[in-house]
PDB file of C-alpha atoms in Angstrom:
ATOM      1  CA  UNK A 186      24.045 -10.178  -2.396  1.00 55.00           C
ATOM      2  CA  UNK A 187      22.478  -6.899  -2.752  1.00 54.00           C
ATOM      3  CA  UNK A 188      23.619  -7.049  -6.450  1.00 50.00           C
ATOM      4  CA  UNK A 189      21.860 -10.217  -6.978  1.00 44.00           C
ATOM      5  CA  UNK A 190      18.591  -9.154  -5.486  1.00 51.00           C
ATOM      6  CA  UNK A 191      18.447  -5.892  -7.702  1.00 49.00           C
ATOM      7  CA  UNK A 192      19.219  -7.596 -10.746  1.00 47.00           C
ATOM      8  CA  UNK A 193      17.011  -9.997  -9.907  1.00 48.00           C
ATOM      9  CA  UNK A 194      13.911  -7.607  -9.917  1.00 49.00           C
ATOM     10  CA  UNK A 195      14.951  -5.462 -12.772  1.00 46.00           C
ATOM     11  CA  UNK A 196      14.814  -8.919 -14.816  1.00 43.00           C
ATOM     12  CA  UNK A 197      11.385  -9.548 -13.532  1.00 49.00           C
ATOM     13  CA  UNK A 198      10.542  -6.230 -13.343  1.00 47.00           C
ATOM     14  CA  UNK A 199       8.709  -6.217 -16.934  1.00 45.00           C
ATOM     15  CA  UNK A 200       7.518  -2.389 -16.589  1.00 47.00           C
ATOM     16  CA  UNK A 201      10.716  -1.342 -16.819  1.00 43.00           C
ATOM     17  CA  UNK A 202      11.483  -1.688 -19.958  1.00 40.00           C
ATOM     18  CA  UNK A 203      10.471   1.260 -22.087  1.00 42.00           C
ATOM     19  CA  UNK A 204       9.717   0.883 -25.546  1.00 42.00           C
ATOM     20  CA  UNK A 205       9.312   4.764 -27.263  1.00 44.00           C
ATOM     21  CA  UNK A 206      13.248   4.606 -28.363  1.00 45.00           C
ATOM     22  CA  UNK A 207      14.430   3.539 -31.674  1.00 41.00           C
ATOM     23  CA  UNK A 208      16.880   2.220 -29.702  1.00 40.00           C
ATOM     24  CA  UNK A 209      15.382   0.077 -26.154  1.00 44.00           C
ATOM     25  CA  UNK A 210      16.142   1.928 -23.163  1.00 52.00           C
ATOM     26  CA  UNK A 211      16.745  -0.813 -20.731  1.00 60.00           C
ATOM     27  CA  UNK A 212      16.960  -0.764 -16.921  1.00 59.00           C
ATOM     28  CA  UNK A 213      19.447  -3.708 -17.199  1.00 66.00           C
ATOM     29  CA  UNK A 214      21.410  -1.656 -19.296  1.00 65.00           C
ATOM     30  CA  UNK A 215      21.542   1.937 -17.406  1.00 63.00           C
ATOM     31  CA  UNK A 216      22.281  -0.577 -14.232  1.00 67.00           C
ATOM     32  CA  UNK A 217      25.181  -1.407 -15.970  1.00 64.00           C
ATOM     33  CA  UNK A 218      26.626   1.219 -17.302  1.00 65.00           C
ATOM     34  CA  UNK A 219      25.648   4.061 -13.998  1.00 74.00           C
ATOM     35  CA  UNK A 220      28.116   6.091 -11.902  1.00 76.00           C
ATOM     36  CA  UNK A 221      29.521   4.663  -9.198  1.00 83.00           C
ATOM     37  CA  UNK A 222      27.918   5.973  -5.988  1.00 83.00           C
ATOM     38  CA  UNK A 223      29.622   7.947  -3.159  1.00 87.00           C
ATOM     39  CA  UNK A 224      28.925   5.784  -0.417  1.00 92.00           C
ATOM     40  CA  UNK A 225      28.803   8.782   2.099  1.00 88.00           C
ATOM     41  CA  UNK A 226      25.305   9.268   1.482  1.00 85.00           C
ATOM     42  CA  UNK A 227      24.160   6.096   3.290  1.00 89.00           C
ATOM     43  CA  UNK A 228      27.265   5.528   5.587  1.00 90.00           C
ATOM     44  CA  UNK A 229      26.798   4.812   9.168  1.00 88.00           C
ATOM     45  CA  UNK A 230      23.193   5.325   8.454  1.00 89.00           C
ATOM     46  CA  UNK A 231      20.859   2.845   8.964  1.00 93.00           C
ATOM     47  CA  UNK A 232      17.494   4.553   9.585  1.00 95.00           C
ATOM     48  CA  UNK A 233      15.744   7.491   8.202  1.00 97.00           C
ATOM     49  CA  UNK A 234      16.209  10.891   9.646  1.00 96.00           C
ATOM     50  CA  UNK A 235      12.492  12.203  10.723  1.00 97.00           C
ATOM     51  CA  UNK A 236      11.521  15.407  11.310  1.00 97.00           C
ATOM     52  CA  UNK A 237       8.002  17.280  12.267  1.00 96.00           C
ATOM     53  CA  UNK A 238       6.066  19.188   9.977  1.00 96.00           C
ATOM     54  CA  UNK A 239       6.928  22.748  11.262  1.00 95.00           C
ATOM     55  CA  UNK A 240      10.641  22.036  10.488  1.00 96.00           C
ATOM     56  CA  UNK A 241      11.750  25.336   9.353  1.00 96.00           C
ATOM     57  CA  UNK A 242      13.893  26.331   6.390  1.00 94.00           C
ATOM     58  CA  UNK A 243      16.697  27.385   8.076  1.00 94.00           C
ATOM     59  CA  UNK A 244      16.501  23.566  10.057  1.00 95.00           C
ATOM     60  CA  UNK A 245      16.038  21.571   7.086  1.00 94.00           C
ATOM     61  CA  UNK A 246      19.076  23.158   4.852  1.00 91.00           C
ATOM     62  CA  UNK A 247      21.657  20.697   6.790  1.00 91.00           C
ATOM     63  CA  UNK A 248      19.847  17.682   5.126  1.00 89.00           C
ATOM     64  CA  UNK A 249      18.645  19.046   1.853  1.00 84.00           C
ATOM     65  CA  UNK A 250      21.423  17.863  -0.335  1.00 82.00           C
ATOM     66  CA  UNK A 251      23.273  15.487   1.536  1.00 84.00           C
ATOM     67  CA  UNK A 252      21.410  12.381  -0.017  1.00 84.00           C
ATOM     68  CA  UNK A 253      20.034  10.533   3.503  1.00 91.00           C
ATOM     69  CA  UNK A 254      17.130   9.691   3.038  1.00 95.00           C
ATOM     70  CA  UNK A 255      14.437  11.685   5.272  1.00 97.00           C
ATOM     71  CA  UNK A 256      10.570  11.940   6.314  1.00 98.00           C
ATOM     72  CA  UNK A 257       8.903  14.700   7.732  1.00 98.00           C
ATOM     73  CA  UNK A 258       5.707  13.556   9.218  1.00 98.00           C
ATOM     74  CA  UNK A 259       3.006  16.179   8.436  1.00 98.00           C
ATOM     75  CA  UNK A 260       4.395  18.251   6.113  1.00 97.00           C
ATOM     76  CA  UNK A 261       1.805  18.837   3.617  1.00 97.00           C
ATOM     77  CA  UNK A 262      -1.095  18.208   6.080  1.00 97.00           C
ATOM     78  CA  UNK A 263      -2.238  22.015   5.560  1.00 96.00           C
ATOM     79  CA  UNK A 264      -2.460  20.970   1.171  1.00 98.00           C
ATOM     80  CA  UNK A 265      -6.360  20.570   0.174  1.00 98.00           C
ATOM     81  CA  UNK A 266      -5.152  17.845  -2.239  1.00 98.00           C
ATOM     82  CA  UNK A 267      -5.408  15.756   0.715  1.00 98.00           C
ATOM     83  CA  UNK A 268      -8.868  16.341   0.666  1.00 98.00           C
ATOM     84  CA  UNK A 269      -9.578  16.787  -3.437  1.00 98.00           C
ATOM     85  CA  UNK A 270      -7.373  14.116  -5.084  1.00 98.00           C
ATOM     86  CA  UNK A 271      -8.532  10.929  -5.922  1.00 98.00           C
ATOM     87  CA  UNK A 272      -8.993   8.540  -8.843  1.00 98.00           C
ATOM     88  CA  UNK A 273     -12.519  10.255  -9.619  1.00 98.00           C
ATOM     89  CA  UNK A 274     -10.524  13.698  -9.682  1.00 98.00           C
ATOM     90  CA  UNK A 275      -7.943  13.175 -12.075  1.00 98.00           C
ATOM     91  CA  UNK A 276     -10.343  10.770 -14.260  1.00 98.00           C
ATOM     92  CA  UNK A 277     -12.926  13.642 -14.634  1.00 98.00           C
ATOM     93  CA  UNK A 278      -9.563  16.639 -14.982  1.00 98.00           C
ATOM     94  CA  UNK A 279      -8.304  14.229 -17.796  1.00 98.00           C
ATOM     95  CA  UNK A 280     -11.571  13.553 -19.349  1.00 97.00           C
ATOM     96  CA  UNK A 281     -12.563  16.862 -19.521  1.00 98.00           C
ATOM     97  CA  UNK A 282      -8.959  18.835 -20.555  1.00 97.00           C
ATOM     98  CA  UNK A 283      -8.342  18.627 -24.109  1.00 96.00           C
ATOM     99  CA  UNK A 284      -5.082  17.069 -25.191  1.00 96.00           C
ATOM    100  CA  UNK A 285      -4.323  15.372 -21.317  1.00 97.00           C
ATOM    101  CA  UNK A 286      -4.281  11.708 -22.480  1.00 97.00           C
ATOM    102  CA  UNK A 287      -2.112  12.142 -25.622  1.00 96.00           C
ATOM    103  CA  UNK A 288       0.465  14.405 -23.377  1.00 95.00           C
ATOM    104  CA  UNK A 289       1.317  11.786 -21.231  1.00 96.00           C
ATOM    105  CA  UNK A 290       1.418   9.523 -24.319  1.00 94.00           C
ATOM    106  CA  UNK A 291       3.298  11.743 -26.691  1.00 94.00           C
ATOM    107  CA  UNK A 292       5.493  13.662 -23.528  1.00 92.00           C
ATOM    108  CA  UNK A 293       5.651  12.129 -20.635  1.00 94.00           C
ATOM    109  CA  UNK A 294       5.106   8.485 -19.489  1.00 94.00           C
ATOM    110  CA  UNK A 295       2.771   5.740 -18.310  1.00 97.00           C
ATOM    111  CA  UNK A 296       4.037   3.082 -15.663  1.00 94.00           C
ATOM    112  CA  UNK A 297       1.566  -0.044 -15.843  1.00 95.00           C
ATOM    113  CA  UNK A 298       3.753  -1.657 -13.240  1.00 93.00           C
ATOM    114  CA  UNK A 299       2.126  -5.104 -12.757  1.00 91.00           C
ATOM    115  CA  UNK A 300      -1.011  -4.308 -14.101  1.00 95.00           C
ATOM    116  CA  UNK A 301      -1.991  -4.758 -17.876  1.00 95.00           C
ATOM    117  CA  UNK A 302      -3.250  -1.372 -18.901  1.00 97.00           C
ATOM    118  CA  UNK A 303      -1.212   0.248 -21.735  1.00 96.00           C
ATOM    119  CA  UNK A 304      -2.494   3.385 -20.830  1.00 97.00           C
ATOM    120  CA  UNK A 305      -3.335   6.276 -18.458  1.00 98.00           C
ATOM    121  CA  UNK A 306      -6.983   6.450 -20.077  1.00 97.00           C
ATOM    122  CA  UNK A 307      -7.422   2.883 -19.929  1.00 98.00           C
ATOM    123  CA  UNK A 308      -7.070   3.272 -16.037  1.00 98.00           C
ATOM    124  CA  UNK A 309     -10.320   5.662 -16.366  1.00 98.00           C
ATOM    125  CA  UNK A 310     -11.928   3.551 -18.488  1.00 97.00           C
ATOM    126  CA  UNK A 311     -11.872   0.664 -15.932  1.00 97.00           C
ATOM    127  CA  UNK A 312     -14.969  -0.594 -13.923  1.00 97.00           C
ATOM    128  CA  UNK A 313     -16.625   1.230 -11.125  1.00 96.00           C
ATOM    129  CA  UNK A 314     -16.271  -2.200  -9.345  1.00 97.00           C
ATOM    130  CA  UNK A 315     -12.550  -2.381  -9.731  1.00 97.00           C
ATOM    131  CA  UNK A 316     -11.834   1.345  -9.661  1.00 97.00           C
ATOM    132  CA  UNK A 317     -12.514   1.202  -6.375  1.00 96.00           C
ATOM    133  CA  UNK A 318     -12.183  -2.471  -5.582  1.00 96.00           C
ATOM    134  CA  UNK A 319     -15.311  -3.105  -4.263  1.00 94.00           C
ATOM    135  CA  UNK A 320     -15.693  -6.959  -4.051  1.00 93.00           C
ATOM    136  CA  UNK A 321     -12.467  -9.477  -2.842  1.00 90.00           C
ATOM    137  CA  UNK A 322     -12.611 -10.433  -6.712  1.00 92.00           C
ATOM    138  CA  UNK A 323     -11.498  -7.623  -8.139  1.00 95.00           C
ATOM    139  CA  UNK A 324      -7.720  -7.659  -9.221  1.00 94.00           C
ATOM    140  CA  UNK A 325      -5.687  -5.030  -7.347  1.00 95.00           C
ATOM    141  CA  UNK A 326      -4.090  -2.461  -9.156  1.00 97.00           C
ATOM    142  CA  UNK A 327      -1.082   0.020  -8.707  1.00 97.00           C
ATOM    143  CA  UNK A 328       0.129   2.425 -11.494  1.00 97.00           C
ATOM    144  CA  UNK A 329       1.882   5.735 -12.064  1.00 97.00           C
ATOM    145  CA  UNK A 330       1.843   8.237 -14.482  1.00 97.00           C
ATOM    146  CA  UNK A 331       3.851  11.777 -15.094  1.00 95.00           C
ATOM    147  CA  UNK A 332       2.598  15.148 -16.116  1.00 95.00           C
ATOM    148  CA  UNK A 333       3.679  17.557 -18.937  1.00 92.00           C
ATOM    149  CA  UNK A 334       0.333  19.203 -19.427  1.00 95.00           C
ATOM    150  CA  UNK A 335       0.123  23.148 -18.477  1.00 95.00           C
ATOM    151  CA  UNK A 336      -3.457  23.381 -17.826  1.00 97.00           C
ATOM    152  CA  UNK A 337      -3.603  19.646 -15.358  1.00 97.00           C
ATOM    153  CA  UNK A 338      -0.214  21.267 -13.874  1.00 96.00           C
ATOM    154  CA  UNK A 339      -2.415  24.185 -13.175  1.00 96.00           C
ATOM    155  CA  UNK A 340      -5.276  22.506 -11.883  1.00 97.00           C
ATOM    156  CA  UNK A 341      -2.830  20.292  -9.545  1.00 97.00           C
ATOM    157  CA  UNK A 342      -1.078  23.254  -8.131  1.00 95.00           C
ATOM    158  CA  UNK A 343      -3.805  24.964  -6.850  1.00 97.00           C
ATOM    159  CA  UNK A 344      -4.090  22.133  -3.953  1.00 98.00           C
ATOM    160  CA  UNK A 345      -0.254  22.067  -3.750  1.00 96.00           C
ATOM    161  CA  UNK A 346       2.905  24.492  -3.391  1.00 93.00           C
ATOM    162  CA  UNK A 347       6.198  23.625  -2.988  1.00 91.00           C
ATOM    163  CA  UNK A 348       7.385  21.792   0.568  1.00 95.00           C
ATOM    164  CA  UNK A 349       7.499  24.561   2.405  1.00 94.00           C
ATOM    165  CA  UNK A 350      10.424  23.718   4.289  1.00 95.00           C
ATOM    166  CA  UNK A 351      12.796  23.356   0.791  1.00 92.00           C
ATOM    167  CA  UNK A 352      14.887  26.270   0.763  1.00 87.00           C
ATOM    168  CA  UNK A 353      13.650  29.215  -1.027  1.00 85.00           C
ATOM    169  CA  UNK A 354      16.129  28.302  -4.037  1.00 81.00           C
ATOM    170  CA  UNK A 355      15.200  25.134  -4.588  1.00 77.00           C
ATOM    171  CA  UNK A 356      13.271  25.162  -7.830  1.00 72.00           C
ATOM    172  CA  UNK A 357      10.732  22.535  -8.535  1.00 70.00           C
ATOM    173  CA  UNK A 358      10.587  20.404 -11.563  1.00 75.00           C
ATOM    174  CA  UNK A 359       7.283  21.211 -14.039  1.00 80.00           C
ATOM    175  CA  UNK A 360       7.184  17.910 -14.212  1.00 88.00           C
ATOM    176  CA  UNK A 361       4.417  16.155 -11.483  1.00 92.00           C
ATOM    177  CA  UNK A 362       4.711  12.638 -10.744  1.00 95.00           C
ATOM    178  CA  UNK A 363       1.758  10.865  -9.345  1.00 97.00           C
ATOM    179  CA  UNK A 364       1.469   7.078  -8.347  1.00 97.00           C
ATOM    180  CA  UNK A 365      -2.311   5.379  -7.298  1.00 97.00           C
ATOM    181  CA  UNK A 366      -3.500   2.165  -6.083  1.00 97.00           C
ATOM    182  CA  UNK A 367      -4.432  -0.608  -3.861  1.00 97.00           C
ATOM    183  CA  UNK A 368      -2.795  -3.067  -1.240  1.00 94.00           C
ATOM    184  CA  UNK A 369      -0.139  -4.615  -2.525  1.00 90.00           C
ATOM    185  CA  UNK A 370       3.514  -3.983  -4.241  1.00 81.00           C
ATOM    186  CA  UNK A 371       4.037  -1.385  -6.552  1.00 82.00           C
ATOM    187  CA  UNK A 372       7.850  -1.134  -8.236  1.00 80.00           C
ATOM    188  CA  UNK A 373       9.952  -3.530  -8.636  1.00 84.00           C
ATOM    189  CA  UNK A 374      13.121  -2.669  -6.497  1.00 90.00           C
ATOM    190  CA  UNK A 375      14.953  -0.490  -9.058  1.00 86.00           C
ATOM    191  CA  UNK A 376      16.811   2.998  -9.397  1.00 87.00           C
ATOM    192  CA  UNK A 377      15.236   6.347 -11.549  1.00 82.00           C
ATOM    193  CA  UNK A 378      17.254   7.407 -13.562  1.00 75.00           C
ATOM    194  CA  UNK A 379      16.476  11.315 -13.339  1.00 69.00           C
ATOM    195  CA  UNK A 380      18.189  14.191 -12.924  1.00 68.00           C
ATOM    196  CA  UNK A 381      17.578  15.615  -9.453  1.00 74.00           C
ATOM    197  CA  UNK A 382      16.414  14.185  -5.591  1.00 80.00           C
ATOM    198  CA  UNK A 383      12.720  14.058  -5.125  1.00 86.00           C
ATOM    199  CA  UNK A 384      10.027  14.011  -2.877  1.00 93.00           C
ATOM    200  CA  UNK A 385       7.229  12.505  -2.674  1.00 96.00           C
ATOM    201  CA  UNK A 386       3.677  13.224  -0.590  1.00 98.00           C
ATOM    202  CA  UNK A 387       1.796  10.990   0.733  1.00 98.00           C
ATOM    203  CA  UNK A 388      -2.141  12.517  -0.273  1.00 98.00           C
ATOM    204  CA  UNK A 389      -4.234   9.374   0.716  1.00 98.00           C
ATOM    205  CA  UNK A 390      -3.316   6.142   1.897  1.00 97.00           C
ATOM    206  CA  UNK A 391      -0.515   4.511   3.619  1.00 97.00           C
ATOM    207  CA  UNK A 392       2.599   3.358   1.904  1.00 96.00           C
ATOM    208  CA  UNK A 393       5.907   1.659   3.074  1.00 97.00           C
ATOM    209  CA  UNK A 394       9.467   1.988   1.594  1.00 97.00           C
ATOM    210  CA  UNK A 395      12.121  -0.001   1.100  1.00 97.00           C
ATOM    211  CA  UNK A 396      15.466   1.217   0.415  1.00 96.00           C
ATOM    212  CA  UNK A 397      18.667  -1.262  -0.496  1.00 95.00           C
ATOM    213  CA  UNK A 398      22.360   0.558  -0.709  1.00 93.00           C
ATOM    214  CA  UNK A 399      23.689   0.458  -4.137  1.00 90.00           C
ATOM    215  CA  UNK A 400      25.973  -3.051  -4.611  1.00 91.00           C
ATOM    216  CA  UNK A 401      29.461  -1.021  -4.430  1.00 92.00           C
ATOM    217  CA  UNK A 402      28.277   0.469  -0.563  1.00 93.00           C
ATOM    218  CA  UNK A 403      27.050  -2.690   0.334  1.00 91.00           C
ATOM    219  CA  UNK A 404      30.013  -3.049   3.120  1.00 92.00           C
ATOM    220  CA  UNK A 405      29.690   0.073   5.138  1.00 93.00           C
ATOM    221  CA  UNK A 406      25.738   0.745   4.527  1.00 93.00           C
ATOM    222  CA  UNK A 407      22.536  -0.774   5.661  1.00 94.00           C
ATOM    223  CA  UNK A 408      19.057  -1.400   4.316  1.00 96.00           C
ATOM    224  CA  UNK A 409      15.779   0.018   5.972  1.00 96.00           C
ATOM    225  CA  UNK A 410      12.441   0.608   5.763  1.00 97.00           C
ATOM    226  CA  UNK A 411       9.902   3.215   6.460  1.00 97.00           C
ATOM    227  CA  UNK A 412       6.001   3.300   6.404  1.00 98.00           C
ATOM    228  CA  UNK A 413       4.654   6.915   5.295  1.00 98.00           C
ATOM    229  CA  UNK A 414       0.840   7.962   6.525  1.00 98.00           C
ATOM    230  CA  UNK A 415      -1.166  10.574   4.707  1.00 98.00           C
ATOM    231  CA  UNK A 416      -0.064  13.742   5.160  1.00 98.00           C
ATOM    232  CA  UNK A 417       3.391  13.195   5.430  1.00 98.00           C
ATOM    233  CA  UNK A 418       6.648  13.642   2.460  1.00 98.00           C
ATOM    234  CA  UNK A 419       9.394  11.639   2.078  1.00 97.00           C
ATOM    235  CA  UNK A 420      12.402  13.038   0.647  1.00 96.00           C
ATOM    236  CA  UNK A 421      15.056  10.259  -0.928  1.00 93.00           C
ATOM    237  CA  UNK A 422      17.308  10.876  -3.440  1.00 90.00           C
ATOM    238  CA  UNK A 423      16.012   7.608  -6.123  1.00 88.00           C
ATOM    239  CA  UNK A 424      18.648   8.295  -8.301  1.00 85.00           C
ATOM    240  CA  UNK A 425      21.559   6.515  -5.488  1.00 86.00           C
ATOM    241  CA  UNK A 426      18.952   4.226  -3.183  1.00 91.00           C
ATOM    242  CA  UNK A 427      17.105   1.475  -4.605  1.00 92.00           C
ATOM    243  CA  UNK A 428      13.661   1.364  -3.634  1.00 93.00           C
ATOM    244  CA  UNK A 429      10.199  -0.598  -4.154  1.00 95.00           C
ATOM    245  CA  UNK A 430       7.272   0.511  -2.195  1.00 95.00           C
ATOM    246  CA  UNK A 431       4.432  -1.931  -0.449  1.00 96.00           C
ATOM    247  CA  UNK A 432       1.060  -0.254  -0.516  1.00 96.00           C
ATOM    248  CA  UNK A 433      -0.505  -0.988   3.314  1.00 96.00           C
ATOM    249  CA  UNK A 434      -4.123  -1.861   4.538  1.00 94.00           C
ATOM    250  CA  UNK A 435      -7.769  -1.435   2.503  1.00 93.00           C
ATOM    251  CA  UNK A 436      -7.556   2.275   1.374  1.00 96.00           C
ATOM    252  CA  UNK A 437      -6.207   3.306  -1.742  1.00 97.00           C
ATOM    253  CA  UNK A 438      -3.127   5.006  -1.745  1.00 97.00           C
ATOM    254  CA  UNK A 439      -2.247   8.296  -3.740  1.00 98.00           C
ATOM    255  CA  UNK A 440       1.063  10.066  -3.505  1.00 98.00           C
ATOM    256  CA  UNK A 441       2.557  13.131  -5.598  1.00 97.00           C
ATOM    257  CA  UNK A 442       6.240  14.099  -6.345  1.00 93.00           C
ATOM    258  CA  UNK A 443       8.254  15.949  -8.001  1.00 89.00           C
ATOM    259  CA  UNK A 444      12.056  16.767  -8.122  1.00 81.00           C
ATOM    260  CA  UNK A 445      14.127  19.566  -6.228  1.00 81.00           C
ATOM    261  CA  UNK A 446      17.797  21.359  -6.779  1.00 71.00           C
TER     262      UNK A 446
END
């Protein structure tokens, strides 16, 4: 069954398919042809494990690398990007850093998700109105988008360091991954294909996950679900657990990520 329902939205799931191969890189395809998971990551679990923001290093190294999937609630509360991002923030860092569009273009990638923009400076190019969906016309709007630009890496990690609970050597990816909308589903329930766990922080916004077992693990794991409030990171290893994420109430949502070793 599980099966079923992930091939089911990687069929539908339209913004997965990526077209900047000679060759189409298809999510139906990688789903196919992936490892086979080691189902002790999600065995006899059936909830995430949650910890509090002052979890220390020394606390947090028996979970690191075992693959359950984990929150801790307030963990970047002390970042100012909870206080400085926003969509008028990274439209007026693009705008005004020479060479930012055409990175993400050229180096890195644009995820329209459901929406119909075919690119990260089309979202900045939007109406004021929808921007920041001012009437109950305005068509919602979720998208994501990763970095590979030095100087917007710079400007991001002056309101951001590494979780501080990782431990000391962990090394982050350059690579930052940021995702921004309104109420609504984002993803289609899928797997990325990258090399390392992740995390992601919550910066505005609330957000709920949704993690399925991959099909093989099906018999000794569970799904669950987990709703993530600013201020808080969620650590899940996206490579093994399927996921889609429901964006919750009025506010926009904005979350950051990267990966960890």
């Amino acid at each position: 069954m599980i099966l079923v329902t992930i091939l089911a939205a990687v069929l539908n799931g339209k913004e997965f398919t990526l077209h900047r191969c000679i060759i189409e890189n298809n999510y139906l395809v990688m789903e196919v042809t992936r490892p086979i998971t080691n189902c002790k990551i999600c065995k006899d679990i059936d909830s995430f494990t949650i910890l509090d923001g002052n979890v220390t290093k020394s606390e947090f190294s028996r979970y690191a690398y075992q693959g359950h999937p984990l929150l801790v609630r307030g963990g970047c509360s002390n970042w100012t990007a909870l206080d400085v991002f926003s969509y008028d923030f990274f439209k007026q860092l693009y705008t005004a850093t020479e060479g930012a569009y055409s990175s993400v273009e050229d180096e890195c990638q644009f995820f329209p998700f459901r929406t119909t923009f075919l690119s990260l400076r089309e979202v900045f190019e939007m109406t004021e109105e929808r921007a920041r969906m001012a009437t109950p016309n305005e068509k919602t709007w979720y998208i994501g988008w990763s970095n590979c630009n030095p100087d917007i890496a710079s400007a991001l990690r002056k309101h951001y360091t590494k979780p501080h609970f990782l431990p000391d050597d962990a090394e982050l990816s350059a690579i930052d991954w940021i995702f921004m909308g309104y109420k609504g589903t984002g993803a289609s329930m899928h797997l990325d294909y990258v090399r390392r766990p992740s995390w992601q922080a919550q910066i505005r916004g609330t957000k709920t996950w949704y993690l399925l077992p991959p099909p093989e693990c099906e018999d000794v794991c569970s799904a669950m679900n987990i709703t993530v409030h600013r201020g808080d990171i969620i650590l899940v290893d996206t490579n093994q657990w399927y996921h889609t994420t429901v964006i919750e109430g009025e506010e926009m949502s904005v979350t950051l990520g990267s990966e960890y070793d």
